[in-house]
Amino acid sequence: GEYSLGSAVSFSVMGTGKYPLSKVALFINDVYVGTSSRAPFTFSFTPSSIKNIQKENAVSLVAYDSVMNKGVSAATMRIIDL
């Protein structure tokens, strides 16, 4: 998605599988932002607070289920006022 540098970004992560999700970690440009350990696995941040924020940013979500299987999802976040 597209965001301004000072805008609030919030989203929740959901997943289905054989085992329930136990935690989700957020990375932006390979910089760890935080972990959510309780459903609905919500994240909130302001792009200006992220180290190394750029015009085009790689967002990665690393999810673990209750038996520590790992899944990775990736997206791009664009900052429109950089």
PDB file of N, CA and C in Angstrom, residues 51-77:
ATOM      1  N   LYS A  51      13.637   2.645  11.254  1.00  0.00           N
ATOM      2  CA  LYS A  51      14.999   2.874  10.766  1.00  0.00           C
ATOM      3  C   LYS A  51      15.080   2.521   9.289  1.00  0.00           C
ATOM      4  N   ASN A  52      15.807   3.318   8.531  1.00  0.00           N
ATOM      5  CA  ASN A  52      16.085   3.013   7.127  1.00  0.00           C
ATOM      6  C   ASN A  52      14.830   2.996   6.247  1.00  0.00           C
ATOM      7  N   ILE A  53      13.815   3.790   6.584  1.00  0.00           N
ATOM      8  CA  ILE A  53      12.608   3.840   5.749  1.00  0.00           C
ATOM      9  C   ILE A  53      12.970   4.475   4.408  1.00  0.00           C
ATOM     10  N   GLN A  54      12.393   3.971   3.336  1.00  0.00           N
ATOM     11  CA  GLN A  54      12.693   4.432   1.986  1.00  0.00           C
ATOM     12  C   GLN A  54      11.400   4.662   1.235  1.00  0.00           C
ATOM     13  N   LYS A  55      11.527   5.083  -0.008  1.00  0.00           N
ATOM     14  CA  LYS A  55      10.331   5.272  -0.839  1.00  0.00           C
ATOM     15  C   LYS A  55       9.622   3.933  -1.076  1.00  0.00           C
ATOM     16  N   GLU A  56      10.380   2.889  -1.398  1.00  0.00           N
ATOM     17  CA  GLU A  56       9.860   1.530  -1.571  1.00  0.00           C
ATOM     18  C   GLU A  56      10.427   0.670  -0.449  1.00  0.00           C
ATOM     19  N   ASN A  57       9.559  -0.020   0.283  1.00  0.00           N
ATOM     20  CA  ASN A  57       9.981  -0.777   1.453  1.00  0.00           C
ATOM     21  C   ASN A  57       9.478  -2.208   1.396  1.00  0.00           C
ATOM     22  N   ALA A  58      10.368  -3.141   1.727  1.00  0.00           N
ATOM     23  CA  ALA A  58      10.009  -4.552   1.780  1.00  0.00           C
ATOM     24  C   ALA A  58       9.451  -4.863   3.163  1.00  0.00           C
ATOM     25  N   VAL A  59       8.212  -5.313   3.208  1.00  0.00           N
ATOM     26  CA  VAL A  59       7.559  -5.693   4.454  1.00  0.00           C
ATOM     27  C   VAL A  59       7.491  -7.213   4.501  1.00  0.00           C
ATOM     28  N   SER A  60       7.982  -7.793   5.591  1.00  0.00           N
ATOM     29  CA  SER A  60       7.936  -9.246   5.768  1.00  0.00           C
ATOM     30  C   SER A  60       7.250  -9.579   7.082  1.00  0.00           C
ATOM     31  N   LEU A  61       6.368 -10.533   7.017  1.00  0.00           N
ATOM     32  CA  LEU A  61       5.714 -11.070   8.209  1.00  0.00           C
ATOM     33  C   LEU A  61       6.160 -12.511   8.362  1.00  0.00           C
ATOM     34  N   VAL A  62       6.704 -12.836   9.518  1.00  0.00           N
ATOM     35  CA  VAL A  62       7.149 -14.191   9.798  1.00  0.00           C
ATOM     36  C   VAL A  62       6.220 -14.746  10.864  1.00  0.00           C
ATOM     37  N   ALA A  63       5.454 -15.760  10.497  1.00  0.00           N
ATOM     38  CA  ALA A  63       4.455 -16.330  11.402  1.00  0.00           C
ATOM     39  C   ALA A  63       4.894 -17.714  11.861  1.00  0.00           C
ATOM     40  N   TYR A  64       4.625 -17.998  13.122  1.00  0.00           N
ATOM     41  CA  TYR A  64       4.919 -19.301  13.710  1.00  0.00           C
ATOM     42  C   TYR A  64       3.628 -19.880  14.275  1.00  0.00           C
ATOM     43  N   ASP A  65       3.428 -21.173  14.055  1.00  0.00           N
ATOM     44  CA  ASP A  65       2.260 -21.806  14.656  1.00  0.00           C
ATOM     45  C   ASP A  65       2.644 -22.425  15.995  1.00  0.00           C
ATOM     46  N   SER A  66       1.703 -23.101  16.605  1.00  0.00           N
ATOM     47  CA  SER A  66       1.904 -23.611  17.964  1.00  0.00           C
ATOM     48  C   SER A  66       2.955 -24.709  18.056  1.00  0.00           C
ATOM     49  N   VAL A  67       3.366 -25.312  16.940  1.00  0.00           N
ATOM     50  CA  VAL A  67       4.441 -26.302  16.953  1.00  0.00           C
ATOM     51  C   VAL A  67       5.689 -25.768  16.241  1.00  0.00           C
ATOM     52  N   MET A  68       5.755 -24.445  16.109  1.00  0.00           N
ATOM     53  CA  MET A  68       6.900 -23.696  15.581  1.00  0.00           C
ATOM     54  C   MET A  68       7.180 -23.903  14.092  1.00  0.00           C
ATOM     55  N   ASN A  69       6.167 -24.314  13.317  1.00  0.00           N
ATOM     56  CA  ASN A  69       6.293 -24.242  11.863  1.00  0.00           C
ATOM     57  C   ASN A  69       6.335 -22.768  11.509  1.00  0.00           C
ATOM     58  N   LYS A  70       7.115 -22.416  10.493  1.00  0.00           N
ATOM     59  CA  LYS A  70       7.311 -21.019  10.125  1.00  0.00           C
ATOM     60  C   LYS A  70       6.790 -20.755   8.725  1.00  0.00           C
ATOM     61  N   GLY A  71       6.110 -19.617   8.563  1.00  0.00           N
ATOM     62  CA  GLY A  71       5.657 -19.168   7.257  1.00  0.00           C
ATOM     63  C   GLY A  71       6.019 -17.708   7.085  1.00  0.00           C
ATOM     64  N   VAL A  72       6.362 -17.323   5.867  1.00  0.00           N
ATOM     65  CA  VAL A  72       6.761 -15.943   5.584  1.00  0.00           C
ATOM     66  C   VAL A  72       5.866 -15.378   4.492  1.00  0.00           C
ATOM     67  N   SER A  73       5.413 -14.152   4.716  1.00  0.00           N
ATOM     68  CA  SER A  73       4.623 -13.436   3.721  1.00  0.00           C
ATOM     69  C   SER A  73       5.287 -12.098   3.473  1.00  0.00           C
ATOM     70  N   ALA A  74       5.289 -11.646   2.225  1.00  0.00           N
ATOM     71  CA  ALA A  74       5.981 -10.398   1.871  1.00  0.00           C
ATOM     72  C   ALA A  74       5.074  -9.470   1.089  1.00  0.00           C
ATOM     73  N   ALA A  75       5.304  -8.181   1.246  1.00  0.00           N
ATOM     74  CA  ALA A  75       4.557  -7.146   0.532  1.00  0.00           C
ATOM     75  C   ALA A  75       5.461  -5.929   0.386  1.00  0.00           C
ATOM     76  N   THR A  76       4.991  -4.948  -0.373  1.00  0.00           N
ATOM     77  CA  THR A  76       5.726  -3.702  -0.540  1.00  0.00           C
ATOM     78  C   THR A  76       4.905  -2.560   0.044  1.00  0.00           C
ATOM     79  N   MET A  77       5.577  -1.686   0.778  1.00  0.00           N
ATOM     80  CA  MET A  77       4.957  -0.484   1.330  1.00  0.00           C
ATOM     81  C   MET A  77       5.655   0.712   0.695  1.00  0.00           C
TER      82      MET A  77
END
